[in-house]
């Protein structure tokens, strides 16, 4: 028995989303039993799954391959998760650790807004070259585009 196809709101490893709800799902493959007898879902801020921020506890006779999770998510945060399933026939499986990452959510944008002269023949391209003084270990760029729809 094995657990695969871990998804968050029907997406594998979604990056930069604002989740109005959180449904984690998985597929149990090669099980002899028709249903699970115990299911446990863990969510952590650490890939090694230490100090979980959510623990469903062991759900007895939980016959679903998805779980709706009620928790307050932080913006711009990577969460790691896994699920453990066992059956009444003594089968046990633990999924690989998967992840999802939230976007900016309700945070205010702090930016210098830029624009281009209107040119109906092509889309503008914006870029900025810069140099970093130190090596980058991790970076994430959040971009928002706003435009006007004009009736001519």
PDB file of C-alpha atoms in Angstrom:
ATOM      1  CA  UNK A   1       0.000   0.000   0.000  1.00  0.00           C
ATOM      2  CA  UNK A   2       1.255   3.480  -0.830  1.00  0.00           C
ATOM      3  CA  UNK A   3       0.011   7.078  -0.782  1.00  0.00           C
ATOM      4  CA  UNK A   4       0.547   9.317  -3.808  1.00  0.00           C
ATOM      5  CA  UNK A   5      -0.918  12.263  -5.721  1.00  0.00           C
ATOM      6  CA  UNK A   6      -0.968  14.671  -2.789  1.00  0.00           C
ATOM      7  CA  UNK A   7      -2.910  17.796  -3.712  1.00  0.00           C
ATOM      8  CA  UNK A   8      -4.013  21.058  -2.149  1.00  0.00           C
ATOM      9  CA  UNK A   9      -7.330  22.328  -3.514  1.00  0.00           C
ATOM     10  CA  UNK A  10      -6.829  20.057  -6.565  1.00  0.00           C
ATOM     11  CA  UNK A  11      -3.279  21.330  -7.273  1.00  0.00           C
ATOM     12  CA  UNK A  12       0.081  19.676  -6.717  1.00  0.00           C
ATOM     13  CA  UNK A  13       2.459  21.883  -4.724  1.00  0.00           C
ATOM     14  CA  UNK A  14       0.657  25.191  -5.351  1.00  0.00           C
ATOM     15  CA  UNK A  15       2.892  28.242  -5.016  1.00  0.00           C
ATOM     16  CA  UNK A  16       1.768  31.763  -4.140  1.00  0.00           C
ATOM     17  CA  UNK A  17      -1.946  31.197  -3.595  1.00  0.00           C
ATOM     18  CA  UNK A  18      -4.490  32.784  -1.290  1.00  0.00           C
ATOM     19  CA  UNK A  19      -6.584  29.852  -0.113  1.00  0.00           C
ATOM     20  CA  UNK A  20     -10.164  30.760   0.895  1.00  0.00           C
ATOM     21  CA  UNK A  21     -10.450  27.155   2.079  1.00  0.00           C
ATOM     22  CA  UNK A  22      -7.938  24.341   2.426  1.00  0.00           C
ATOM     23  CA  UNK A  23      -8.687  20.808   1.230  1.00  0.00           C
ATOM     24  CA  UNK A  24      -5.815  18.319   1.203  1.00  0.00           C
ATOM     25  CA  UNK A  25      -6.307  15.152  -0.834  1.00  0.00           C
ATOM     26  CA  UNK A  26      -4.364  12.005  -1.718  1.00  0.00           C
ATOM     27  CA  UNK A  27      -4.730   8.608  -3.381  1.00  0.00           C
ATOM     28  CA  UNK A  28      -4.171   5.298  -1.623  1.00  0.00           C
ATOM     29  CA  UNK A  29      -2.841   2.743  -4.088  1.00  0.00           C
ATOM     30  CA  UNK A  30      -2.333  -1.027  -3.924  1.00  0.00           C
ATOM     31  CA  UNK A  31      -4.356  -1.480  -0.728  1.00  0.00           C
ATOM     32  CA  UNK A  32      -6.077  -4.792  -0.069  1.00  0.00           C
ATOM     33  CA  UNK A  33      -8.706  -3.197   2.170  1.00  0.00           C
ATOM     34  CA  UNK A  34     -11.518  -1.135   0.656  1.00  0.00           C
ATOM     35  CA  UNK A  35     -11.347   1.575   3.338  1.00  0.00           C
ATOM     36  CA  UNK A  36      -8.896   3.026   5.791  1.00  0.00           C
ATOM     37  CA  UNK A  37      -9.409   2.344   9.472  1.00  0.00           C
ATOM     38  CA  UNK A  38      -7.196   5.218  10.669  1.00  0.00           C
ATOM     39  CA  UNK A  39      -6.027   8.443   9.017  1.00  0.00           C
ATOM     40  CA  UNK A  40      -3.803  11.187  10.405  1.00  0.00           C
ATOM     41  CA  UNK A  41      -2.792  14.416   8.663  1.00  0.00           C
ATOM     42  CA  UNK A  42       0.075  16.656   9.782  1.00  0.00           C
ATOM     43  CA  UNK A  43       1.063  20.150   8.635  1.00  0.00           C
ATOM     44  CA  UNK A  44       4.341  21.771   9.679  1.00  0.00           C
ATOM     45  CA  UNK A  45       6.471  24.795   8.889  1.00  0.00           C
ATOM     46  CA  UNK A  46       9.481  22.466   8.739  1.00  0.00           C
ATOM     47  CA  UNK A  47      10.225  19.908   6.038  1.00  0.00           C
ATOM     48  CA  UNK A  48      11.249  17.369   8.698  1.00  0.00           C
ATOM     49  CA  UNK A  49       7.670  17.692  10.052  1.00  0.00           C
ATOM     50  CA  UNK A  50       8.780  18.636  13.562  1.00  0.00           C
ATOM     51  CA  UNK A  51       6.510  20.897  15.625  1.00  0.00           C
ATOM     52  CA  UNK A  52       3.322  20.527  13.553  1.00  0.00           C
ATOM     53  CA  UNK A  53       1.075  23.591  13.279  1.00  0.00           C
ATOM     54  CA  UNK A  54      -1.859  21.265  12.519  1.00  0.00           C
ATOM     55  CA  UNK A  55      -2.451  17.692  13.643  1.00  0.00           C
ATOM     56  CA  UNK A  56      -5.785  16.087  12.777  1.00  0.00           C
ATOM     57  CA  UNK A  57      -5.161  13.402  15.362  1.00  0.00           C
ATOM     58  CA  UNK A  58      -5.968   9.820  14.442  1.00  0.00           C
ATOM     59  CA  UNK A  59      -9.332   9.764  12.685  1.00  0.00           C
ATOM     60  CA  UNK A  60     -10.988   6.375  13.214  1.00  0.00           C
ATOM     61  CA  UNK A  61     -12.960   4.875  10.309  1.00  0.00           C
ATOM     62  CA  UNK A  62     -12.151   7.895   8.130  1.00  0.00           C
ATOM     63  CA  UNK A  63     -13.206   6.602   4.695  1.00  0.00           C
ATOM     64  CA  UNK A  64     -12.184   9.630   2.650  1.00  0.00           C
ATOM     65  CA  UNK A  65      -9.012  10.475   0.740  1.00  0.00           C
ATOM     66  CA  UNK A  66      -9.309  14.152   1.481  1.00  0.00           C
ATOM     67  CA  UNK A  67      -9.601  16.362   4.513  1.00  0.00           C
ATOM     68  CA  UNK A  68     -10.815  19.910   4.880  1.00  0.00           C
ATOM     69  CA  UNK A  69      -8.464  21.719   7.254  1.00  0.00           C
ATOM     70  CA  UNK A  70      -9.561  24.638   9.416  1.00  0.00           C
ATOM     71  CA  UNK A  71      -6.506  26.728  10.238  1.00  0.00           C
ATOM     72  CA  UNK A  72      -5.374  30.324   9.870  1.00  0.00           C
ATOM     73  CA  UNK A  73      -2.706  30.488   7.180  1.00  0.00           C
ATOM     74  CA  UNK A  74       0.088  33.043   7.232  1.00  0.00           C
ATOM     75  CA  UNK A  75       0.936  35.026   4.094  1.00  0.00           C
ATOM     76  CA  UNK A  76       4.091  34.211   2.097  1.00  0.00           C
ATOM     77  CA  UNK A  77       4.635  30.975   4.028  1.00  0.00           C
ATOM     78  CA  UNK A  78       5.610  27.478   2.908  1.00  0.00           C
ATOM     79  CA  UNK A  79       3.763  24.689   4.688  1.00  0.00           C
ATOM     80  CA  UNK A  80       4.796  21.027   4.577  1.00  0.00           C
ATOM     81  CA  UNK A  81       2.315  18.187   4.995  1.00  0.00           C
ATOM     82  CA  UNK A  82       1.946  14.437   4.988  1.00  0.00           C
ATOM     83  CA  UNK A  83      -0.717  11.846   5.682  1.00  0.00           C
ATOM     84  CA  UNK A  84      -0.621   8.428   7.410  1.00  0.00           C
ATOM     85  CA  UNK A  85      -3.197   5.772   6.611  1.00  0.00           C
ATOM     86  CA  UNK A  86      -3.788   2.287   8.006  1.00  0.00           C
ATOM     87  CA  UNK A  87      -6.425  -0.315   7.258  1.00  0.00           C
ATOM     88  CA  UNK A  88      -8.219  -2.979   9.238  1.00  0.00           C
ATOM     89  CA  UNK A  89      -6.096  -5.577   7.419  1.00  0.00           C
ATOM     90  CA  UNK A  90      -2.919  -4.304   9.077  1.00  0.00           C
ATOM     91  CA  UNK A  91      -1.710  -2.281   6.086  1.00  0.00           C
ATOM     92  CA  UNK A  92       0.059   1.003   6.867  1.00  0.00           C
ATOM     93  CA  UNK A  93       1.441   3.757   4.666  1.00  0.00           C
ATOM     94  CA  UNK A  94       2.942   7.190   5.145  1.00  0.00           C
ATOM     95  CA  UNK A  95       3.060   9.658   2.279  1.00  0.00           C
ATOM     96  CA  UNK A  96       6.119  11.564   1.182  1.00  0.00           C
ATOM     97  CA  UNK A  97       6.228  15.109   2.535  1.00  0.00           C
ATOM     98  CA  UNK A  98       4.589  17.577   0.152  1.00  0.00           C
ATOM     99  CA  UNK A  99       4.201  21.358   0.399  1.00  0.00           C
ATOM    100  CA  UNK A 100       2.136  24.381  -0.539  1.00  0.00           C
ATOM    101  CA  UNK A 101       2.996  28.054  -0.281  1.00  0.00           C
ATOM    102  CA  UNK A 102       0.703  30.977   0.378  1.00  0.00           C
ATOM    103  CA  UNK A 103       0.905  34.291  -1.470  1.00  0.00           C
ATOM    104  CA  UNK A 104       0.616  37.833  -0.164  1.00  0.00           C
ATOM    105  CA  UNK A 105      -3.014  37.426   0.919  1.00  0.00           C
ATOM    106  CA  UNK A 106      -4.470  40.510   2.645  1.00  0.00           C
ATOM    107  CA  UNK A 107      -1.165  42.373   2.911  1.00  0.00           C
ATOM    108  CA  UNK A 108      -0.893  45.849   1.493  1.00  0.00           C
ATOM    109  CA  UNK A 109       1.290  46.314  -1.572  1.00  0.00           C
ATOM    110  CA  UNK A 110       4.304  48.522  -0.924  1.00  0.00           C
ATOM    111  CA  UNK A 111       5.698  49.426  -4.317  1.00  0.00           C
ATOM    112  CA  UNK A 112       6.651  52.068  -6.779  1.00  0.00           C
ATOM    113  CA  UNK A 113       4.017  51.692  -9.474  1.00  0.00           C
ATOM    114  CA  UNK A 114       5.257  51.912 -13.038  1.00  0.00           C
ATOM    115  CA  UNK A 115       3.470  52.396 -16.340  1.00  0.00           C
ATOM    116  CA  UNK A 116       4.182  52.737 -20.027  1.00  0.00           C
ATOM    117  CA  UNK A 117       2.928  54.993 -22.767  1.00  0.00           C
ATOM    118  CA  UNK A 118      -0.042  53.481 -24.519  1.00  0.00           C
ATOM    119  CA  UNK A 119       0.983  51.557 -27.620  1.00  0.00           C
ATOM    120  CA  UNK A 120      -1.785  49.493 -29.209  1.00  0.00           C
ATOM    121  CA  UNK A 121       0.653  47.580 -31.412  1.00  0.00           C
ATOM    122  CA  UNK A 122       2.613  45.759 -28.708  1.00  0.00           C
ATOM    123  CA  UNK A 123       2.716  44.910 -25.036  1.00  0.00           C
ATOM    124  CA  UNK A 124       5.259  46.799 -22.930  1.00  0.00           C
ATOM    125  CA  UNK A 125       8.126  44.935 -21.293  1.00  0.00           C
ATOM    126  CA  UNK A 126       9.410  46.179 -17.947  1.00  0.00           C
ATOM    127  CA  UNK A 127      12.772  45.207 -16.524  1.00  0.00           C
ATOM    128  CA  UNK A 128      15.331  46.406 -14.038  1.00  0.00           C
ATOM    129  CA  UNK A 129      18.915  45.313 -13.721  1.00  0.00           C
ATOM    130  CA  UNK A 130      20.481  45.213 -10.275  1.00  0.00           C
ATOM    131  CA  UNK A 131      23.477  43.780  -8.478  1.00  0.00           C
ATOM    132  CA  UNK A 132      23.417  41.942  -5.176  1.00  0.00           C
ATOM    133  CA  UNK A 133      26.193  42.376  -2.666  1.00  0.00           C
ATOM    134  CA  UNK A 134      25.677  38.961  -1.011  1.00  0.00           C
ATOM    135  CA  UNK A 135      24.755  35.525  -2.391  1.00  0.00           C
ATOM    136  CA  UNK A 136      21.043  34.714  -2.426  1.00  0.00           C
ATOM    137  CA  UNK A 137      19.871  31.667  -0.444  1.00  0.00           C
ATOM    138  CA  UNK A 138      16.188  32.058  -1.263  1.00  0.00           C
ATOM    139  CA  UNK A 139      14.089  34.661  -3.047  1.00  0.00           C
ATOM    140  CA  UNK A 140      10.486  35.121  -4.097  1.00  0.00           C
ATOM    141  CA  UNK A 141       9.136  37.900  -6.287  1.00  0.00           C
ATOM    142  CA  UNK A 142       5.513  38.983  -5.959  1.00  0.00           C
ATOM    143  CA  UNK A 143       4.136  40.877  -8.932  1.00  0.00           C
ATOM    144  CA  UNK A 144       0.761  42.442  -9.543  1.00  0.00           C
ATOM    145  CA  UNK A 145      -0.499  43.809 -12.823  1.00  0.00           C
ATOM    146  CA  UNK A 146      -3.366  46.223 -13.081  1.00  0.00           C
ATOM    147  CA  UNK A 147      -4.829  47.687 -16.181  1.00  0.00           C
ATOM    148  CA  UNK A 148      -7.790  49.578 -17.441  1.00  0.00           C
ATOM    149  CA  UNK A 149     -10.366  48.339 -19.866  1.00  0.00           C
ATOM    150  CA  UNK A 150     -11.338  51.188 -22.115  1.00  0.00           C
ATOM    151  CA  UNK A 151     -14.262  51.329 -24.482  1.00  0.00           C
ATOM    152  CA  UNK A 152     -13.228  53.027 -27.733  1.00  0.00           C
TER     153      UNK A 152
END
